[in-house]
Coordinates of C-alpha atoms in Angstrom, one line a residue:
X1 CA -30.4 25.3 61.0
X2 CA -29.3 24.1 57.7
X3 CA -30.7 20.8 58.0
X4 CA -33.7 21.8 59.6
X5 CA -34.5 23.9 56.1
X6 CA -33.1 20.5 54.1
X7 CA -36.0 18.5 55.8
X8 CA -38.6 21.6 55.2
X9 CA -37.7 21.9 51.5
X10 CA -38.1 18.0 51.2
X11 CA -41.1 18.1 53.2
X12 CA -42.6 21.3 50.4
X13 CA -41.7 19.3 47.6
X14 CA -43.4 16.3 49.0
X15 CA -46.5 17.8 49.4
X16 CA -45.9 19.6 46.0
X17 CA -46.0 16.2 44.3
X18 CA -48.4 14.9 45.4
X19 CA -50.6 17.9 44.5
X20 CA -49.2 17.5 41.0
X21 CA -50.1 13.7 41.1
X22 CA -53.9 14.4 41.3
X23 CA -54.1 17.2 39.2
X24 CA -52.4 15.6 36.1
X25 CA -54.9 14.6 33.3
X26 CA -52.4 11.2 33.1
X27 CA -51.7 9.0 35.4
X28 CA -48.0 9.0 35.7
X29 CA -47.0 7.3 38.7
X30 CA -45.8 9.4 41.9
X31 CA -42.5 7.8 42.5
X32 CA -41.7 9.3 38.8
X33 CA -42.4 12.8 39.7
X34 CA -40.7 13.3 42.6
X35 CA -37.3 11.6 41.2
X36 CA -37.9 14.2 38.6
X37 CA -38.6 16.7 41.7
X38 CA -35.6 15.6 43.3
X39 CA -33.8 16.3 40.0
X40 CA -34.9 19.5 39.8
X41 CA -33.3 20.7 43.2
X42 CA -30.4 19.5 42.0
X43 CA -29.5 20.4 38.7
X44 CA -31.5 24.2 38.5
X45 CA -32.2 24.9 42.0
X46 CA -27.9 23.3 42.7
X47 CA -29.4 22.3 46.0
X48 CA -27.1 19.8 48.0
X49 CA -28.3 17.4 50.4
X50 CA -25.5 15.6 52.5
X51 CA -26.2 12.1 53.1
X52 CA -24.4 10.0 56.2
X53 CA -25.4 6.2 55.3
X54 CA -25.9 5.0 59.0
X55 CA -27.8 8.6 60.0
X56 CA -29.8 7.2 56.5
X57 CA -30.6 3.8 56.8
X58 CA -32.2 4.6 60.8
X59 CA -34.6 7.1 60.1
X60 CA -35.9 5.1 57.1
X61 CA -35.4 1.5 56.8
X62 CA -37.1 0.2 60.5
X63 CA -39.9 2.6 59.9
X64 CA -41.1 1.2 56.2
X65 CA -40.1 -2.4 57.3
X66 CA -42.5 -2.1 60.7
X67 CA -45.4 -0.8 58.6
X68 CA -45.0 -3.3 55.5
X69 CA -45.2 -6.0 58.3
X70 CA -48.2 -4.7 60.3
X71 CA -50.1 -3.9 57.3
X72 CA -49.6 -7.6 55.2
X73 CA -52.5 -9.7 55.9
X74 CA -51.4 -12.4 57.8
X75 CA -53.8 -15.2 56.8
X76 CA -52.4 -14.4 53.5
X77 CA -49.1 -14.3 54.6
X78 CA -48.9 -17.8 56.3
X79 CA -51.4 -19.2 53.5
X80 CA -48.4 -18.4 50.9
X81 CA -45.8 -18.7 53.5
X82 CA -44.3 -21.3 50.5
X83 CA -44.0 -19.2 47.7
X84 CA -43.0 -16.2 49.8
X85 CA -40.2 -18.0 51.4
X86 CA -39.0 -19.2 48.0
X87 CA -39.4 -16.0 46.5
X88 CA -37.9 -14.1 49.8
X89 CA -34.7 -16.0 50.5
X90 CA -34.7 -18.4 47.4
X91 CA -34.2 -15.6 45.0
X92 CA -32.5 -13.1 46.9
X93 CA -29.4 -15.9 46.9
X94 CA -30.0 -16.9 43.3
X95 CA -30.0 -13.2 42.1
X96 CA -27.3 -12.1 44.8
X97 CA -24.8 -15.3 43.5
X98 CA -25.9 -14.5 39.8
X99 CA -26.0 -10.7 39.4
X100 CA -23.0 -10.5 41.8
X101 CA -20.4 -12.6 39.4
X102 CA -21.6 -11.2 36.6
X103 CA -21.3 -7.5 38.0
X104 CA -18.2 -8.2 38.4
X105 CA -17.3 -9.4 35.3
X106 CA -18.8 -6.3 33.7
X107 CA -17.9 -3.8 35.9
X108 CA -14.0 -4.6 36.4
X109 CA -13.4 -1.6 38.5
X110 CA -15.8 -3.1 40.7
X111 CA -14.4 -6.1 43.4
X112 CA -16.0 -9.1 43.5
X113 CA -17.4 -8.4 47.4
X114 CA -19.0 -4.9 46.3
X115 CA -20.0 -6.3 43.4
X116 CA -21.9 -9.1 45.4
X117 CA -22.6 -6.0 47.9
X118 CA -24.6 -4.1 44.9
X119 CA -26.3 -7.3 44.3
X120 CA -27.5 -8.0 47.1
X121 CA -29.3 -4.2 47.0
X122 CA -30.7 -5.0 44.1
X123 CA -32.4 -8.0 45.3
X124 CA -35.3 -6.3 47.3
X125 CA -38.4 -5.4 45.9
X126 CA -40.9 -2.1 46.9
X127 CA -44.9 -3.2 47.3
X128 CA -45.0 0.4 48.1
X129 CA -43.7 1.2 44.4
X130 CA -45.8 -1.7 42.6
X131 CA -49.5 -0.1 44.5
X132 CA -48.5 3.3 42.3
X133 CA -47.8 2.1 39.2
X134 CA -50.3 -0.7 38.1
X135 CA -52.4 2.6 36.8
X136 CA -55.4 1.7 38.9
X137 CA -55.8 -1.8 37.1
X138 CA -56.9 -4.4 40.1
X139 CA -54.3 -6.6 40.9
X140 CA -55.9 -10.5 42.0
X141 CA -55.3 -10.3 45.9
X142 CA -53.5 -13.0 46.0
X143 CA -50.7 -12.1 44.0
X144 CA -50.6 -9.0 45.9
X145 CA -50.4 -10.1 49.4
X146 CA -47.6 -12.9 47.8
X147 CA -45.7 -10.2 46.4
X148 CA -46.4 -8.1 49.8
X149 CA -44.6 -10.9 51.6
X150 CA -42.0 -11.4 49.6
X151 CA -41.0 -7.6 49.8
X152 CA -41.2 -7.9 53.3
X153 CA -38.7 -10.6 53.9
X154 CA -36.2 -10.1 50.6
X155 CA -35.8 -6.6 52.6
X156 CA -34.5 -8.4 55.4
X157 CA -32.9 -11.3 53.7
X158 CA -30.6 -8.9 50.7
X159 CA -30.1 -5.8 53.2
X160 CA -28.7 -9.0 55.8
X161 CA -26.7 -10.6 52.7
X162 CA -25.3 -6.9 51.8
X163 CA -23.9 -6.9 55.3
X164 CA -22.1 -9.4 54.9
X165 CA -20.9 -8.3 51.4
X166 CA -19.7 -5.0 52.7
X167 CA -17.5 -6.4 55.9
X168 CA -16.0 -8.7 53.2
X169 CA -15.1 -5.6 51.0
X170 CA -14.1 -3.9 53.9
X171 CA -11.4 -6.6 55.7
X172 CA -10.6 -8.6 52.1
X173 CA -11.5 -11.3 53.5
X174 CA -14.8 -13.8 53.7
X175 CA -15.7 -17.4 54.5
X176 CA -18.9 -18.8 53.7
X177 CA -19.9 -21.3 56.2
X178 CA -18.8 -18.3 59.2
X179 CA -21.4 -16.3 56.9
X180 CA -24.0 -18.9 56.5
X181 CA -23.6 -19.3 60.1
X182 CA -24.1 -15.5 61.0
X183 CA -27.0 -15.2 58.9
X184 CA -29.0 -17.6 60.8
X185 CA -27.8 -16.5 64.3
X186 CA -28.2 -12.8 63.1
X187 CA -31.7 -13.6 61.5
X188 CA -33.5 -15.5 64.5
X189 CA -32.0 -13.2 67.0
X190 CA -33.6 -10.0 65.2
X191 CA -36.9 -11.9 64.8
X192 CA -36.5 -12.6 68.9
X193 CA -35.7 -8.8 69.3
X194 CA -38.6 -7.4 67.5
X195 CA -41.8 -9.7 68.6
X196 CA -40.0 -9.4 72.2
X197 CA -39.8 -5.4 71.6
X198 CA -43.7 -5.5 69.9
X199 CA -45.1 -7.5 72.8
X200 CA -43.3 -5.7 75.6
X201 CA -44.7 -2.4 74.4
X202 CA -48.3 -3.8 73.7
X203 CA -48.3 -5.6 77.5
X204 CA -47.1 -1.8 78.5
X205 CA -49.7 -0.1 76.7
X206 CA -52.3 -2.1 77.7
X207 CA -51.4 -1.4 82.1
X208 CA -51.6 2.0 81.1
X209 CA -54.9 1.7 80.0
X210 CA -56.3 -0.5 82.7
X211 CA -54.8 2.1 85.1
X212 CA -55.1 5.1 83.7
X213 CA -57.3 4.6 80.6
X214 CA -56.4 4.6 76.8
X215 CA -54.8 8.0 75.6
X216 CA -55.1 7.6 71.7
X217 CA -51.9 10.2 71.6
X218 CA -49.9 7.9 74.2
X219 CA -50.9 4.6 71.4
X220 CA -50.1 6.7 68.6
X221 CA -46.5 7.6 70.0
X222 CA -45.3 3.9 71.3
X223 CA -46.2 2.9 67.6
X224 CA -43.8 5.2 65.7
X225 CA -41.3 4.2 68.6
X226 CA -41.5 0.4 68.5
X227 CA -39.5 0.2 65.3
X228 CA -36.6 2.3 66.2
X229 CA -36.6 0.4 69.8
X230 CA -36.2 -2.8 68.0
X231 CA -34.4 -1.7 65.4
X232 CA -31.3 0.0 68.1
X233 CA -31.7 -2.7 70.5
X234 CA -31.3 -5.4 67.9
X235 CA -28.1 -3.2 65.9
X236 CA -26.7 -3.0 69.9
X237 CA -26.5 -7.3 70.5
X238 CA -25.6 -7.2 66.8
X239 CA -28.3 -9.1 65.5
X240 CA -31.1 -8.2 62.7
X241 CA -32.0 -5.0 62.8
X242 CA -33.9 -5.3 59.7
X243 CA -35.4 -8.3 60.6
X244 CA -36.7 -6.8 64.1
X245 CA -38.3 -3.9 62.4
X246 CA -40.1 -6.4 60.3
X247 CA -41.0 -8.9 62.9
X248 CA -42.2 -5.9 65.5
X249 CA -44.4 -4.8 62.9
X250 CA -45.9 -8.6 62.5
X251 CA -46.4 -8.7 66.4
X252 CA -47.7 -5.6 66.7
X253 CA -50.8 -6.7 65.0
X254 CA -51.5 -9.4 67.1
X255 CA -50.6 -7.5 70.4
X256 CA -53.8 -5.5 69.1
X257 CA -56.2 -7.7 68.9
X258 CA -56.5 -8.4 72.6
X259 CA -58.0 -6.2 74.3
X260 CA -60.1 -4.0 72.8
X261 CA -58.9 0.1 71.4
X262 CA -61.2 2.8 71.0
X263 CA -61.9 3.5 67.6
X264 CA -60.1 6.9 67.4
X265 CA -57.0 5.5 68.4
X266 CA -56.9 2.5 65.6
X267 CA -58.4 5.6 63.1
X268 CA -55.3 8.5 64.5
X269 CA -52.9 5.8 64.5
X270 CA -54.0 4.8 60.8
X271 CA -53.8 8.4 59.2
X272 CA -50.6 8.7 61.3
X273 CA -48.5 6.3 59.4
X274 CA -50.2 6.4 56.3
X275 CA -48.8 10.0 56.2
X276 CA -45.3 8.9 58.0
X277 CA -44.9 6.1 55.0
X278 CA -45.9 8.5 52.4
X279 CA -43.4 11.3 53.6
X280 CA -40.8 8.8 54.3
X281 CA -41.2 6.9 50.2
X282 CA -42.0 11.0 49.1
X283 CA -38.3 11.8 50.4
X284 CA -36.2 9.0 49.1
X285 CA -37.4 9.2 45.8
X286 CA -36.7 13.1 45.9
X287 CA -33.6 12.3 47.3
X288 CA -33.0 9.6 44.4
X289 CA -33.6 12.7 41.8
X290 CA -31.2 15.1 43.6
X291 CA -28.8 12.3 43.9
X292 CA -28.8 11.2 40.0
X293 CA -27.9 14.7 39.1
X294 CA -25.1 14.9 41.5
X295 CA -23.7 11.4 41.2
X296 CA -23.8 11.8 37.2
X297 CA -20.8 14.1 37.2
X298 CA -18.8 12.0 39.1
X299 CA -15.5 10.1 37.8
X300 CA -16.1 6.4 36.4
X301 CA -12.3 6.9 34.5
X302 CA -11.4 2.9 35.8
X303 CA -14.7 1.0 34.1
X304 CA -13.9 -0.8 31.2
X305 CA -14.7 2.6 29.0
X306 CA -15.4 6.0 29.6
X307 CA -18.5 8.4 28.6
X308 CA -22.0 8.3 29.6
X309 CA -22.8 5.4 27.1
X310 CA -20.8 3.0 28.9
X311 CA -22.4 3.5 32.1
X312 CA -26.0 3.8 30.5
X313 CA -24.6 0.0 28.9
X314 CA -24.0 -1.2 32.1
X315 CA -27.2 -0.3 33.7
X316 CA -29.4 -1.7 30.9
X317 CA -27.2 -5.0 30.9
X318 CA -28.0 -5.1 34.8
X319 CA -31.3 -4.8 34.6
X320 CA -32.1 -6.9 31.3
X321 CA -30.1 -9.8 33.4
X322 CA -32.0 -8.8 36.6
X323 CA -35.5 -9.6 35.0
X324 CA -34.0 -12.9 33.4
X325 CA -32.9 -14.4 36.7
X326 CA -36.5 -13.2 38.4
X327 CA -38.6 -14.7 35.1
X328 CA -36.4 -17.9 35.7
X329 CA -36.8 -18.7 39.3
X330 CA -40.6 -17.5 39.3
X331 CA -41.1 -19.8 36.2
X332 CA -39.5 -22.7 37.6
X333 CA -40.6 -22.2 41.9
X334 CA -44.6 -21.5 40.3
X335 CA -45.1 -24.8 38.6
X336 CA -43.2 -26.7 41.3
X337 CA -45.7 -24.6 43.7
X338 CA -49.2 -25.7 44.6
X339 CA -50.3 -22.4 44.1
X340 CA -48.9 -22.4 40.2
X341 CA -49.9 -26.2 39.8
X342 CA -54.2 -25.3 39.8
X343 CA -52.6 -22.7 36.7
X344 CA -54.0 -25.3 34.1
X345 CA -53.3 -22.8 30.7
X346 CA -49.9 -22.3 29.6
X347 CA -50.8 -18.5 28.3
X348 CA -52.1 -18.0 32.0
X349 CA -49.0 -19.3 33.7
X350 CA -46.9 -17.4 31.2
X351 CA -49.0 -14.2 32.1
X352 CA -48.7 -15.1 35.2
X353 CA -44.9 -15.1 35.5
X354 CA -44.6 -12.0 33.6
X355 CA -47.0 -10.4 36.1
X356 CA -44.8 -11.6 39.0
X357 CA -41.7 -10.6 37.5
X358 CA -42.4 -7.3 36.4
X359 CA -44.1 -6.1 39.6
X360 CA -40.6 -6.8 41.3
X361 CA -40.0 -3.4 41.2
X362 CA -37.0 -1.3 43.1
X363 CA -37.5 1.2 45.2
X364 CA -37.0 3.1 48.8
X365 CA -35.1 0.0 50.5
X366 CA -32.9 -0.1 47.6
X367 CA -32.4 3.1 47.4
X368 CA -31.4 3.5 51.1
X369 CA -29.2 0.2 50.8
X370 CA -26.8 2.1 48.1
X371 CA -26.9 5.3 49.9
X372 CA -25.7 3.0 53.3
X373 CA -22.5 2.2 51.0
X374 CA -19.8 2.9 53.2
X375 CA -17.7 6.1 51.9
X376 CA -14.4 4.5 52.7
X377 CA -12.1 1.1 53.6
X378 CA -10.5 0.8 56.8
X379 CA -7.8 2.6 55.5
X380 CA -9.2 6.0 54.9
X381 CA -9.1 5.1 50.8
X382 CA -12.3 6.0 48.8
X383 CA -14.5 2.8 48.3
X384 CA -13.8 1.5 44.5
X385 CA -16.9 1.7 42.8
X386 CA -19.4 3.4 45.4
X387 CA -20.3 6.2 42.8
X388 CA -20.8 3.6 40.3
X389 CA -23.0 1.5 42.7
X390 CA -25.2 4.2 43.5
X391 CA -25.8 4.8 39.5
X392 CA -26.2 1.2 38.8
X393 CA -29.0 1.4 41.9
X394 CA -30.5 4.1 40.6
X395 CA -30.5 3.1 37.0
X396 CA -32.8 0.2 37.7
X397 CA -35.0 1.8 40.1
X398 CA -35.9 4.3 37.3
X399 CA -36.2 1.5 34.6
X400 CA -38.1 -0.9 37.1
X401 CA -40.7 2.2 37.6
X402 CA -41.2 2.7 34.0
X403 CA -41.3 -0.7 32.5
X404 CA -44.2 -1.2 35.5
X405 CA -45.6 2.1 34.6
X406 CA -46.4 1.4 31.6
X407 CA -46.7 -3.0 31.1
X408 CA -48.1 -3.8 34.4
X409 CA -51.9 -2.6 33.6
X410 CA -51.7 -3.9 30.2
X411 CA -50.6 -7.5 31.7
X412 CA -53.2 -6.7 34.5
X413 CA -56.0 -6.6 32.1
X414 CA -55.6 -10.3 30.4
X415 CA -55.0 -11.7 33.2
X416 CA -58.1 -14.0 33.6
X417 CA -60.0 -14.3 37.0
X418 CA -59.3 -17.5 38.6
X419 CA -60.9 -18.1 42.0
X420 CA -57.1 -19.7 43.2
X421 CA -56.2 -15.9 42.9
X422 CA -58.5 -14.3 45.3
X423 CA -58.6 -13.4 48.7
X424 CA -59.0 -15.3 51.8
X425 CA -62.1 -15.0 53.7
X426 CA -66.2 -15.2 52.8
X427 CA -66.7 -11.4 53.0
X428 CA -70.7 -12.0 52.6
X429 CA -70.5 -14.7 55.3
X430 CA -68.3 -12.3 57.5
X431 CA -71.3 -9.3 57.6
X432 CA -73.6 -11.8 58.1
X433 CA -72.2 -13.3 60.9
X434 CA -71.5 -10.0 62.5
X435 CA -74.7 -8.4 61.8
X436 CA -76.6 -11.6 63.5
X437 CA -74.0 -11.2 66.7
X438 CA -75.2 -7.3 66.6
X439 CA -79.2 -8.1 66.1
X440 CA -78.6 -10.7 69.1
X441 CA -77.0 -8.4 71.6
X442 CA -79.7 -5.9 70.7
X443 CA -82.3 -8.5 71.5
X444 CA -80.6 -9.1 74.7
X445 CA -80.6 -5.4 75.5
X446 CA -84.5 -4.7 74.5
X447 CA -85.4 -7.8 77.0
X448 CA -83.3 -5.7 79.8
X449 CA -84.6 -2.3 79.0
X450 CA -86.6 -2.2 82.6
X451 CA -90.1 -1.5 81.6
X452 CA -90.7 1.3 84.6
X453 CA -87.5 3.0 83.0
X454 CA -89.0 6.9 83.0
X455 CA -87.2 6.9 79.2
X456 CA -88.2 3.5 78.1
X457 CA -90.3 4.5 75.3
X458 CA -87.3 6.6 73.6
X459 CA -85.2 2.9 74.3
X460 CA -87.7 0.9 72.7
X461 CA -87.4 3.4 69.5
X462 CA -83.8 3.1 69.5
X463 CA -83.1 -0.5 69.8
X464 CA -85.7 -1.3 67.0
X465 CA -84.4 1.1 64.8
X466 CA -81.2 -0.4 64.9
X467 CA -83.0 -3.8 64.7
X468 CA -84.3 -2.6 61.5
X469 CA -81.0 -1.8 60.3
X470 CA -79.3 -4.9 60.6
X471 CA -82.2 -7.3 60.2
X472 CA -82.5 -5.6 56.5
X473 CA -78.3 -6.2 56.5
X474 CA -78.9 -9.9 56.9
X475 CA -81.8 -9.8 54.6
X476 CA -79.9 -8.4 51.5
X477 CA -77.2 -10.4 52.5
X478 CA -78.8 -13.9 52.2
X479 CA -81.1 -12.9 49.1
X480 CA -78.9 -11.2 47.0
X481 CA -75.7 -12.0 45.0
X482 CA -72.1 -10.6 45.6
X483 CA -71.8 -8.9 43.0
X484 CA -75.5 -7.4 43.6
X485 CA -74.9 -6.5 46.7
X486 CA -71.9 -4.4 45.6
X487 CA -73.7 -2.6 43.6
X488 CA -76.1 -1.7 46.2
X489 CA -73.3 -0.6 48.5
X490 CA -71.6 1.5 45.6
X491 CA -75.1 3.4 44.7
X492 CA -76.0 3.7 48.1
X493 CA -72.3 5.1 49.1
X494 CA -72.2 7.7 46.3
X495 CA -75.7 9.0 47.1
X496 CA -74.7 9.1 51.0
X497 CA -71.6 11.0 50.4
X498 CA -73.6 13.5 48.4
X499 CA -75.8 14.1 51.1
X500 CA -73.0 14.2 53.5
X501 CA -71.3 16.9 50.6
X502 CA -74.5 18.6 51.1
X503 CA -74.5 18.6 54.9
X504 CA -70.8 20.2 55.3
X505 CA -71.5 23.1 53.1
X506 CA -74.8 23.9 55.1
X507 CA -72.8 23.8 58.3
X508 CA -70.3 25.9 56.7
X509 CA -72.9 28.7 55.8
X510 CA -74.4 28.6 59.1
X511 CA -70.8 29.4 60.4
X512 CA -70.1 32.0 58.1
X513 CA -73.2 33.5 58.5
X514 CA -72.7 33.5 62.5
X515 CA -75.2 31.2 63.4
X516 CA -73.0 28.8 65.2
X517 CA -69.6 29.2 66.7
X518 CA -66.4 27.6 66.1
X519 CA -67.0 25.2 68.7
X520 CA -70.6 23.9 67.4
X521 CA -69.4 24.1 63.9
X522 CA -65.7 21.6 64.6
X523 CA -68.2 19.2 66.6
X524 CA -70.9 19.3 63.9
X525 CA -68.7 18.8 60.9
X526 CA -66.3 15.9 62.9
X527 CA -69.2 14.1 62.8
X528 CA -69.8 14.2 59.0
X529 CA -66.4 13.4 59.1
X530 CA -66.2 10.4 60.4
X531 CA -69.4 8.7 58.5
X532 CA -67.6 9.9 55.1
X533 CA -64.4 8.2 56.5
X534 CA -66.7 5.1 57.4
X535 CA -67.9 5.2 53.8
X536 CA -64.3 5.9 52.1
X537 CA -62.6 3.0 53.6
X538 CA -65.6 0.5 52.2
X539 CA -64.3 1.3 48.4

């Protein structure tokens, strides 16, 4: 009972925040107000959550790994499958090898494997985090979906190396080519695991429907399962669990695209783990807050010094030397990249870097790779400097998060628009060629309608109508500029969601006013719904 309330409360002040994030006049980013939420419950409310690191790292790592790979585009992905890679392992071992020696050499109460263990934590970066704090600015694509993948597989690659860190803090002992060795049998065998589990459960899925038909709830289900399934069985032949979340959520998209879904399934399944991702981030950050408070009071009597200002030293010095070795390697891997090498300005490429180094921000993964600190050795004796860790963790989430907050959209602004920076794809090509493939079938369809059909005329109507629709699609299409025929769409959507504004409250009075029943009214207004939801998703 006491944990179900726990997960109610966190659940409340979830939702709280994120009522609070709308309504505020500034736009101060969410993960900021609910660590401040978190805080809250734990210094006036003296609310304590327990946390058991394994119980911790299951229900939220797999889940936020699966949906940061099913959602990255993946011609982006493979596009900049260079620079990710360089950023995603290249980094993670020149920040794990840097920070961790020098951790240690600040932070004496600290050995060198937790020190490297800490490091290696601090290492991943949170896309999640970044989307909420560049204050709205448009970031280039590009640089998004780069910085997308690299979160993706740094996850993977630092929670892996941190691994390895703790067993070496653990047993005293460690030797790097058995390590080096692990890694890549640990690493390909996860990757295995989770496209095996991803296409498994889509071959399933898709002899369910052929025999039984396609239950959207059924679809919905298997998704929220497939991580944990390749997340246990993967943790079970002790292999990547990390990476098998990942990779599941990679194969998952393709294991989609054949055969077609019905649209409410890909729609349920989309507002299903858009809310499971915001509760899961919503929760860790609270959890962060209440975690601060409680952690901030605890004994740090073997550091070099004693007293708050010490430790506030330490995690400044951490951080400062984090963002060094991240402006480094980005400086040095973008002008050896082909990507940095079209970069003709020096002011760009230094924006540029600054951009990319300052939208490394920490957040959820490193949050639950400190919590996942083991509490004790072998020997039953506290861990030395796990209360520290989770400080120093926490310290540079919170000062990642507000140097973003607040330089990102700034940096975002001068950045210049460079066509190397955009997306992938000819978006105006793309509704062309898919409005010609729909006025095609139509014409196919008018030429079958039979012409003793008792309802023809009504066919007729219907099939030119839509004819109409497209043809006048393809018209604007091929006439008009992009940037025209954005504002088109952006006048037209604002007037069409007005009318459908107007539409919803009618139905509404018609209820209220007994006119309709419940039944007519849900049915009526669904269908509102869903050509708002068409229009919302086009911005």
């Amino acid at each position: 009972m006491h944990y179900l309330v726990i997960a109610l409360v966190l659940l409340l002040v979830v939702a709280i925040t994120l009522v609070i994030a709308r309504l505020l006049p500034l736009p101060i980013p969410l993960p900021l107000l609910q660590i401040a939420a978190g805080a809250i419950l734990g210094s006036f409310l003296g609310i304590e959550i327990p946390l058991e690191p394994e119980i911790f790292f299951l229900l939220f790592v797999p889940p936020l790994l699966f949906i940061a790979g099913w959602r990255i585009p993946k011609g982006a992905l493979f596009r900049d499958i260079g620079a990710i890679v360089t950023l995603a392992i290249g980094l993670v071992l020149f920040t794990v090898v840097g920070m961790g020696y020098f951790i240690s050499w600040l932070v004496p109460v600290m050995p060198l494997a937790v020190a490297f263990a800490v490091a290696a934590i601090l290492a991943p970066t949170d896309p999640v985090a970044v989307s909420v704090v560049h204050g709205g600015t448009s970031m280039p694509p590009r640089l998004e979906h780069i910085l997308a993948g690299e979160s993706l597989f740094n996850d993977a690659s630092g929670l892996d190396i941190f691994r390895f860190a703790v067993i070496a803090a653990l047993t005293g002992t460690f030797s790097f080519p058995h390590a080096l060795a692990g890694f890549f049998w640990v690493a390909i065998g996860g990757v295995v695991i989770g496209a095996g589990a991803a296409f498994a459960c889509g071959y399933i899925l898709r002899l369910l429907v052929r025999v039984g038909g396609e239950d959207t709830t059924v679809q919905v289900l298997v998704s929220l399962l497939v991580p944990f399934a390749a997340y246990i069985a993967a943790h079970t032949l002790q292999v990547s669990g990390i990476l098998a979340a990942a990779s599941a959520g990679i194969a998952t998209h393709y294991t989609t695209l054949h055969g077609a879904e019905m649209s409410t399934t890909r729609m349920d399944r989309r507002a299903v783990w858009k809310t499971v991702q915001a509760v899961l981030d919503g929760i860790i950050f609270v959890l962060l807050g209440e975690q601060l408070v409680r952690i901030t009071g605890a004994d740090f009597s073997g550091a070099r010094h004693t007293g708050d200002l010490t430790i506030i030293f330490y995690v400044l010095a951490i951080f400062v030397v984090l963002l060094l070795l991240r402006f480094v390697w980005v400086w040095v891997s973008l002008y050896l990249s082909r990507f940095g090498q079209k970069v003709e300005s020096f002011g760009t490429h230094f924006l540029l870097v600054s951009v990319l180094t300052i939208a490394g921000v920490r957040g959820a993964i490193t949050l639950a790779g400190a919590f996942s600190l083991p509490l004790a050795m072998t020997d039953g004796k506290p861990l030395p400097g796990r209360d520290l860790a989770l400080i120093i963790a926490m310290g540079v989430i919170l000062l990642s998060l507000l140097l973003a907050s607040f330089l990102l959209p700034v940096l975002l602004r001068r950045l210049p628009e460079a066509p190397n920076f955009a997306a992938i794809g000819d978006e105006k090509g793309a509704r062309i060629s898919a409005a010609t493939a729909a006025v095609n079938q139509l014409m196919n369809m008018r030429h079958d309608i039979d012409r003793g059909e008792k309802d023809r005329d009504l066919a007729f109507e219907a099939v030119d109508h839509l004819l109409a629709i497209y043809r006048r699609r393809i018209t604007l299409g091929e006439d008009e500029s992009e940037d025209i025929i954005w504002m088109r769409s952006r006048v037209e959507r604002h007037y069409h969601l007005a009318a459908l504004s107007a539409e919803r409250e009618q139905l509404l009075e018609l209820r209220v006013s007994r006119k309709i029943d419940d039944e007519l009214h849900r049915k009526l207004v669904l269908e509102v719904d869903l050509v708002e939801a068409s229009l919302i998703n086009k911005e």
